[in-house]
Amino acid sequence: MEKIEKKRLESLRKAMAEHGIDCCIINSTDPHQSEIPPAHWRGREWLTGFKSENGTNGVAVVTKDKAYVWTDNRFFIQARQQLDGTGFEMMPMDGPEAVDLVEYVAEMMPKDSIVAVDGITFSSTEAENMRNAFEEADLNFTTDFPMFDFIWPERPSQPLNPLFVHDEEIVGETVDSKIGRILKEVEKEGADAILMSALDDIAWATNLRSAGDVAYSPVFPAYLYLDKKGNRIIFIKGEKLSDEVREFLNKYKIEVREYDEVTGFAGAIAPDTCVLIDPELTAVVIAEAIPTAIEGGKGVAKLKSVKNETMLSHWRTAMEKDGAALVRFFKWIDDEFPKGKLTEMSIARKLRECRLADPDCVDESFAAIVGWNGHGAIVHYEPTDETDVPVTGQGLLLIDSGGQYCQGTTDITRTIALGGEPTKEQKHDFTLVLKGMIALARATFPKGTRGAQLDILARQFLWNEGKAYYHGTGHGVGFFINCHEGPAQIRMNDIPAVLEPGMVMSDEPGLYIEDKYGIRCENMLAVEHWKTNEFGDFYRWRNLTLFPFDKTLIEWEIMTAEEKQWLSAYHQEVFDRLSPLLSPAEAAWLSQKL
Amino acid sequence: MEKIEKKRLESLRKAMAEHGIDCCIINSTDPHQSEIPPAHWRGREWLTGFKSENGTNGVAVVTKDKAYVWTDNRFFIQARQQLDGTGFEMMPMDGPEAVDLVEYVAEMMPKDSIVAVDGITFSSTEAENMRNAFEEADLNFTTDFPMFDFIWPERPSQPLNPLFVHDEEIVGETVDSKIGRILKEVEKEGADAILMSALDDIAWATNLRSAGDVAYSPVFPAYLYLDKKGNRIIFIKGEKLSDEVREFLNKYKIEVREYDEVTGFAGAIAPDTCVLIDPELTAVVIAEAIPTAIEGGKGVAKLKSVKNETMLSHWRTAMEKDGAALVRFFKWIDDEFPKGKLTEMSIARKLRECRLADPDCVDESFAAIVGWNGHGAIVHYEPTDETDVPVTGQGLLLIDSGGQYCQGTTDITRTIALGGEPTKEQKHDFTLVLKGMIALARATFPKGTRGAQLDILARQFLWNEGKAYYHGTGHGVGFFINCHEGPAQIRMNDIPAVLEPGMVMSDEPGLYIEDKYGIRCENMLAVEHWKTNEFGDFYRWRNLTLFPFDKTLIEWEIMTAEEKQWLSAYHQEVFDRLSPLLSPAEAAWLSQKL
């Protein structure tokens, strides 16, 4: 392993010398700024050997004699291990020792050096930042160095999985209607056209999906151009399109062009056509090719985040399927645990198997977190062959997972006790977290409320005892697209997006006792209109997720009558809606859990 | 009245013609951007006849043939009445018909017109906004038109009330220490000196006060210049300084210069001295005179907002004095109400009298709100001769008031029922508001929490029933300075300032039923350190205000055991601390109220 990595770094340095480049900065994402890029765009990983979760956590810098990878505190230990012997050194992007990559490069490089990136992998915003800083330091900056074209012979191809139509009976809105609404946003922002780069926005707008291009999300690499004259063009690898999908595109008058033609197309747009782009999501080389561009375009993400009643009614089905799969899964744990053979990895494999048994579930919606005792206290823990432990003895098992059903994406966390009576401390902490989850789920609030205003409802019982968790309480969830979706969030820092009817959010407070256990309770909730009166419009939450909470972990003495009532009604609904999908043995298991 | 006003407008137009000015914009504030300016700076009020509460609510625009006053929705009705016959027309600065003053002037005036202001009354930020907009519209903008020097013969002089020293035994910090801390902030912002304009910051920094210069706050017009070489200069009217105060200033090596010399002084600062100014608080003519200025300076307000333990212990005394005055006052209401002669105005007069009976109380801390039934539902209601009503029959009386004691500023709201058993609705609504006030007062929270995160605690019980109030829940309170103080606030919109131990905030949820009644419960609270553990530092509130809540308005069935316990402990503390200051009859009255 060691030798291979060093050879790769040497080949990059050779290519840099041939192109007269003194420093090159290698991003970890793809031309669409995807959180999880396809294999074709994992060149930084290939080069350095460091496997980070997503693009923002592994930017590399290479000069003639130095090589670094920047990452965040979740990956410090892992990065140091994986980079050992590769010639790369780890740099912290956060924490007390944080080093700013751009400032560091600006200071390190001698005047007149040439700093290069592959401009298709950096957003316009990022590249502008770099250009300004480097020009101030008298460095030359170029976005024209596609390094992996020169040094990665066995590079995987662009993903070529076939597209399929996301049934409009399920989506509840035609592509025409969506494009009409997008163009209204475009007009509002004073533009004539829009060039969309974000894969989830494009999948949403076209009612198309694919499986396998990108892990955990049924999106596919493409660009979408729409203008007010009626031009609708998708840029995509032709191999991905079946006759059925071509017909569907044809029906909506969406012209197909090759994926790689987008930059050339952008450069040829008439200068009197003002094109809206999102500078944080559009590659700098594309953004700069457009003769007349204006920045904005956040409105599309907002449209996507508001789900219609058809979607929500299908989401009910997805939740029933998911709940039934989880009954099979957690019953299996109960059956297997006494045998003493379970490990975190075997549990994660079984979980995936239970979900994917349903043909409507095309993938998990993210890498499942299965954390036993101390591992549960590591917030972003994902078991691997290296970290796997047997799940035996007494303790708490935290499982955060979800599925990509064509009827809706799911995301649920349950924490269960195994191996006998939980401790008083475990029960008390679990109950504080559960009370917080219930308080947020029961909240009602006026129009205009932001997530940060509601956030304390989920934290208050912990704070009252001087305990706390420091991650967000809730994120938006996509409809058979990305499990993490903007713009609204429920967290301590303020996000200006307000909560609107149809938005679907997670509700997931937790508590993490280092080396001991982690607790998290998570349901998904949809905002719905509640009432309108002299004080304004009021909203409330509609619960979506269906699976019981572990009652052996509840300290009943600190639950209020309202909380107990909420829980008992919830468990009754879980049973009523899941039992028709279960075998008698499964239903019997579930009824015991209520 | 009518003729006088029109004559004033005509005299202004004559002065404009003499100076070749086509349009003039008249601010309502003073050179220090004070919320409530002294009489000398109330020229806009003299000119238009419209009496608004503060500077931001009454900017006038005069051209050869037009005259307008901009104001906000709280004053629409009043402004239209008061402007009738003056030649001025009202313009809305907010609401659905809002008109932007600067845009309006930019569009209305022909190219090359001269637009003038008195640059001592507009901040650097405001003037820059105007200059940019007007230059874009090809207008000429000048800040050199002190209109009231030409047209206001009977203009009141600058306030000349004597200063006095705010006892450093009470303040707990010397001027040297404060100046040292200010200069550290100056250094942090990369400057060598600071020119301070905000009157509350200057009063705080110098441990000086005055009574009568400005209504409801013991501040005084002055500027303060400090630099790292040790120069300390106060610009102030010499007549205001007694020998004792001159000696005090001398002790701290603070040089005295005439108030009007500040602009000349600013212009003569050496260009290698970088002077920190707050552009939102510094008059444009001063800001522009300084050869080398940088903008910032919010750090001083932050220092001022954090009170030390000496202040907090004296604040206890102020609260006891205020509570005792309120016992006398509310007992008087109980005694007088049956006679049927009370009015809102007579109640407000008695309230002032009860507070000012204490020689340590130099003024009320704002114009008392005394609202009977429907008037209580008008959030910023202040009784006047025109609006006064008899306080008779059954109903709710809302009283929001405070005092300027040299041991601390007070701000308290109580709502009481008079004239027999309150209705079920009144009791229910009152209890929802009280529960919210208690929930915020009992909150604990980690370091780094902002007010907007806690705000929902005070609103939650109302929101649960589809009821709401739309004003802020809490503001910072100054220590024998302004009753409204930044930077931290507790409100729905996010203010980035975090809550820190020593900050004193109000906690004042309410509910307003139009034409029926208003309810508000308000105590003052101080942030204090609670505990530090593996989860971080946690803070809690220390209650300051001492006066019982009207128990006849409580619906006990919806109060939790914890809330009842909080209330009963609170009432016990009120009695224990106030009764030593009361006559036997007053103590007996108070004991009945618990």
PDB file of C-alpha atoms in Angstrom, chain A residues 9 51 76 102 149 173 194 272-273 275 281 288 342 363 377 392 397 421 460 528 532 549 568:
ATOM      1  CA  LEU A   9       2.179  11.428  -5.462  1.00  0.00           C
ATOM      2  CA  LYS A  51     -11.175   7.917   2.829  1.00  0.00           C
ATOM      3  CA  PHE A  76      -8.158  13.509  12.722  1.00  0.00           C
ATOM      4  CA  VAL A 102      -6.032  29.246   1.412  1.00  0.00           C
ATOM      5  CA  ASP A 149      -6.585  12.993 -16.675  1.00  0.00           C
ATOM      6  CA  GLU A 173     -46.691  17.039  -9.804  1.00  0.00           C
ATOM      7  CA  ILE A 194     -31.199  29.020 -15.125  1.00  0.00           C
ATOM      8  CA  ASP A 272     -28.693  39.127 -23.786  1.00  0.00           C
ATOM      9  CA  THR A 273     -29.812  36.021 -21.884  1.00  0.00           C
ATOM     10  CA  VAL A 275     -28.527  33.144 -16.605  1.00  0.00           C
ATOM     11  CA  LEU A 281     -22.978  24.828  -6.465  1.00  0.00           C
ATOM     12  CA  GLU A 288     -17.105  31.836 -15.956  1.00  0.00           C
ATOM     13  CA  LEU A 342     -23.789 -10.443  17.130  1.00  0.00           C
ATOM     14  CA  ASP A 363     -30.705   1.758  -1.214  1.00  0.00           C
ATOM     15  CA  ALA A 377     -21.101   8.003  22.060  1.00  0.00           C
ATOM     16  CA  THR A 392     -22.622  -8.812  24.080  1.00  0.00           C
ATOM     17  CA  LEU A 397     -27.313  -0.063  21.146  1.00  0.00           C
ATOM     18  CA  GLU A 421     -32.078  -4.373  33.113  1.00  0.00           C
ATOM     19  CA  GLN A 460     -34.492  21.764  27.567  1.00  0.00           C
ATOM     20  CA  GLU A 528     -48.766  21.201   8.536  1.00  0.00           C
ATOM     21  CA  THR A 532     -55.741  30.663  11.459  1.00  0.00           C
ATOM     22  CA  PHE A 549     -39.392   3.384  21.594  1.00  0.00           C
ATOM     23  CA  SER A 568     -49.253   5.611  24.225  1.00  0.00           C
TER      24      SER A 568
END
